[in-house]
């Protein structure tokens, strides 16, 4: 069966919204970033809504950190723009940065500073810095104020980064794989804090991860990136509806898949004799009407289907 | 920016708190120590500080401010904060340069305050040294800042640059001590009062801008990734590669170590005498047999003289001597020429004159030949008296059977006694050129010679020879190493090492000896006049002035004549040869007021003295050179 034609379906990821949602707080428009000849991010668009927890999923090297560094204004996109803080710009400036709380993948704090001293230094750069809140966060996160950064464990450093990111009461919290390197307990604690922050303070949170269970635990919506391109953006349940498995591949002729609006993703997982497709619920209903039976996938399988190396290839 | 400044102070303040006072303390030691007390100006201490401790301080500053930030990757933390990379880099740059400038300014101000007790500093001079120092700081700090951003390669590059510098210094004619930032703090720094070293200033400003631009490029372009990547640790391969490069450079340097000296000067129709490294060439300008005979005789005399001195002082790089005949010169006038693109000592004399006297020429040629052979190290204060003393000491030693007893028949001893009768303090030795302007070249030379004779009597001939070898002989580098050698081993240290006695104590002995000498030779000296003179200006128009000089000579000059010597001071007024001055001879009488045959303009600076020939001394005595500005 020639499935090559199935890959010619819409390049826009399913669930992607083309118009700005009224409650949108952050939006990237066709962001691209190239490192030499390597295209790290390819015309990536995403939308983060007010108050939601947005899980940015992708494999290692998919372009998550590059995207976040562009959103943070650390690197300048080669093309595209960012809507944030009421402005559309290629690269966000210091004024907009002050509205963001950021936790990077690795923490490079000054080792000679204590938690308290670090708070004073960072606080001086944010007009909205709340020292009481920072002290409270240190207490809640069980961080000794007078302990030097060099004497903190990896988990404690991530917590410290979170305290620093929250204490100036940002409009959005951006976390770049914050739990990488943490043990399961610390990871769970960290995610609980994130969830609590969102629940109690309505804090918009954008966090990247390559762990589907962690995203599943806290995210309202997800964006899945692969090879720098957005594969899917929407609620988690929608992901399950969009990515399904067809075992009766002989029934699905190539013209029919295109006609139905289904996009071939890959061959079945775990060496199953099946094909994985991506499509809207309407497309799947139409397929069902033609006698093609499909099965839903676990979130992990759906993620793997979208984030596999051979997406769109036979 | 202020938060960053505060952060930098919190991070590095303790070190600066130790390093800056320590370096300033080092400066004070240099200033207060024997080295600077003997030097011509306290600004020499600023120069020494600028070339040594200050550069170390700048290196430390940049290492702390830049290297530590990037090697610890903490710049990635700053990048995520609302601070631009340019702000971060500029803060570090500005903070460091302000600290460096403030440190050097403090030393300059202190040196100026100290120096004002004995020197006059005008606004132009202060502006000149300030400009030199400011550009020096800008250039060197920008360089170290850029090097800091080169991360893991910086040490290798430092080593390569040092090797390259040694290579330039050793194997080419390039004068490393007078170019770039080193040229701004060269040996003229403390003395040059008017001329801005424009070329060096432009080169250093341009280099500073280039270093700064490269720093900003590395820190900002490609999202600061260049500096970040360079700050990564060296891989094993890189270490191996750098080691191979450095070792190769070292061996290449060793092979090319043979210094390429400029081609020796050559004269046509010359009579040559060469023994070992000593070479004498005398121009045979006469076609007569007598002329050729005189040229041969002079060549033999000079050759024997220089071979003996070479052996006595252990001169390792004796300069080749070239003597050119000039019939238009008086027999007692000798000129030395500056060779721009050739090596050697070139002098012009009139040895064919019937009044030619080799003994008069002898001190002159010894002085010039040794100046050249020591790469002019012997001409620096405070040790320059040794060279001048040796030029009289050597003939006296050779022709008076090495007697250490002062003899009134010897004119050189009588001159020293004359100096003792007018004024000589031990401290005059440390500001020799000033002293020489007070008493004239022949008298000053005799005083220095008396010092060496006294030392020989007190400590023995061998110790004096050892001392002379260190000061005038052996290997004498011609670059910055010579400066460091003088700083590290000033004459007081060499004296202590070779003579085993305190230099200051000897200076007092010396002054006392000359006073005693003047008492012993009282009768002979009674015929030698002491000359004084004053000057005033008389307005001839709103701008032109007439110079009126009133000499007082007691007793009356035996020649009955008095000579006015004067010359307009050029911009670079450190040194003027007496023979380059204009002369005006007048008949002396009491109450004489001499009108100088030239009008001067207001604002012009001149140098003048009066002199009269004293046959007993075999030389002129002077009233002392004075520098005045025409008002």
XYZ file of N, CA and C in Angstrom, chain A residues 26 28 31 33 35 41 44 46 54-57 63-75 82 92 97 100-105 173-178 206-209 225:
135
model
N 0.199 34.370 25.736
C 1.468 34.255 24.997
C 1.205 33.508 23.697
N 3.254 32.438 19.945
C 4.392 32.546 19.017
C 3.863 32.356 17.608
N 7.732 30.807 14.548
C 9.113 31.026 15.005
C 10.048 30.011 14.365
N 14.340 28.952 14.172
C 15.693 29.198 14.679
C 16.628 28.170 14.060
N 20.667 26.761 13.881
C 22.052 26.758 14.375
C 22.919 26.264 13.225
N 14.252 24.994 15.211
C 12.813 25.276 15.352
C 12.314 25.724 13.980
N 7.357 27.494 14.159
C 6.570 26.988 15.285
C 5.615 28.055 15.814
N 2.479 28.572 18.730
C 1.757 28.004 19.877
C 1.020 29.128 20.595
N 0.314 24.770 30.572
C 0.578 24.311 29.207
C 1.800 23.386 29.236
N 1.590 22.160 28.840
C 2.697 21.208 28.801
C 3.313 21.176 27.412
N 4.589 21.467 27.362
C 5.284 21.514 26.066
C 6.109 20.250 25.947
N 5.594 19.331 25.177
C 6.178 17.990 25.126
C 7.057 17.807 23.889
N 13.583 20.642 20.189
C 13.530 22.099 19.994
C 12.808 22.819 21.119
N 12.553 22.112 22.213
C 11.815 22.724 23.340
C 12.607 23.876 23.955
N 13.860 23.575 24.316
C 14.671 24.601 24.977
C 14.930 25.780 24.042
N 15.160 25.488 22.782
C 15.384 26.574 21.813
C 14.154 27.467 21.745
N 12.983 26.834 21.735
C 11.740 27.619 21.688
C 11.625 28.500 22.940
N 11.892 27.876 24.086
C 11.769 28.638 25.338
C 12.802 29.768 25.381
N 14.005 29.520 24.886
C 15.033 30.579 24.884
C 14.623 31.729 23.959
N 13.886 31.385 22.912
C 13.374 32.472 22.051
C 12.263 33.228 22.783
N 11.395 32.485 23.457
C 10.311 33.147 24.196
C 10.874 34.051 25.288
N 11.972 33.596 25.897
C 12.597 34.366 26.981
C 13.462 35.523 26.472
N 13.618 35.605 25.172
C 14.449 36.679 24.625
C 15.929 36.412 24.763
N 16.279 35.183 25.135
C 17.712 34.865 25.281
C 18.358 34.727 23.901
N 17.623 34.138 22.979
C 18.104 34.105 21.594
C 17.054 34.741 20.689
N 6.608 37.063 18.422
C 6.041 36.627 19.699
C 5.065 37.705 20.161
N 11.611 39.482 22.718
C 11.041 40.242 23.829
C 12.155 40.978 24.578
N 10.373 40.804 29.906
C 11.011 39.753 30.721
C 10.611 39.868 32.182
N 7.806 37.722 33.348
C 7.958 36.264 33.235
C 8.777 35.723 34.397
N 8.322 34.589 34.904
C 9.141 33.837 35.858
C 9.722 32.659 35.120
N 11.027 32.467 35.239
C 11.669 31.464 34.384
C 12.536 30.520 35.214
N 12.341 29.254 34.958
C 13.216 28.247 35.571
C 13.891 27.485 34.433
N 15.200 27.590 34.376
C 15.908 26.962 33.259
C 16.177 25.482 33.543
N 16.629 24.822 32.512
C 16.883 23.386 32.613
C 17.999 23.092 33.616
N 4.626 31.746 34.161
C 5.782 31.014 34.658
C 6.246 30.061 33.560
N 7.500 30.197 33.178
C 8.029 29.331 32.119
C 9.093 28.418 32.707
N 8.857 27.121 32.569
C 9.763 26.143 33.177
C 10.329 25.242 32.075
N 11.616 25.182 32.008
C 12.255 24.382 30.966
C 12.751 23.071 31.567
N 11.986 22.039 31.361
C 12.289 20.716 31.927
C 12.799 20.837 33.366
N 11.992 21.379 34.216
C 12.472 21.672 35.569
C 12.754 20.415 36.394
N 3.827 27.582 31.728
C 4.248 26.925 30.488
C 5.461 26.096 30.846
N 5.317 24.798 30.754
C 6.494 24.011 31.118
C 6.774 22.917 30.099
N 8.029 22.709 29.907
C 8.421 21.711 28.907
C 8.846 20.426 29.598
N 8.670 19.355 28.914
C 9.060 18.053 29.473
C 9.107 17.022 28.356
N 6.047 18.913 20.167
C 6.997 19.390 19.164
C 7.892 18.233 18.741
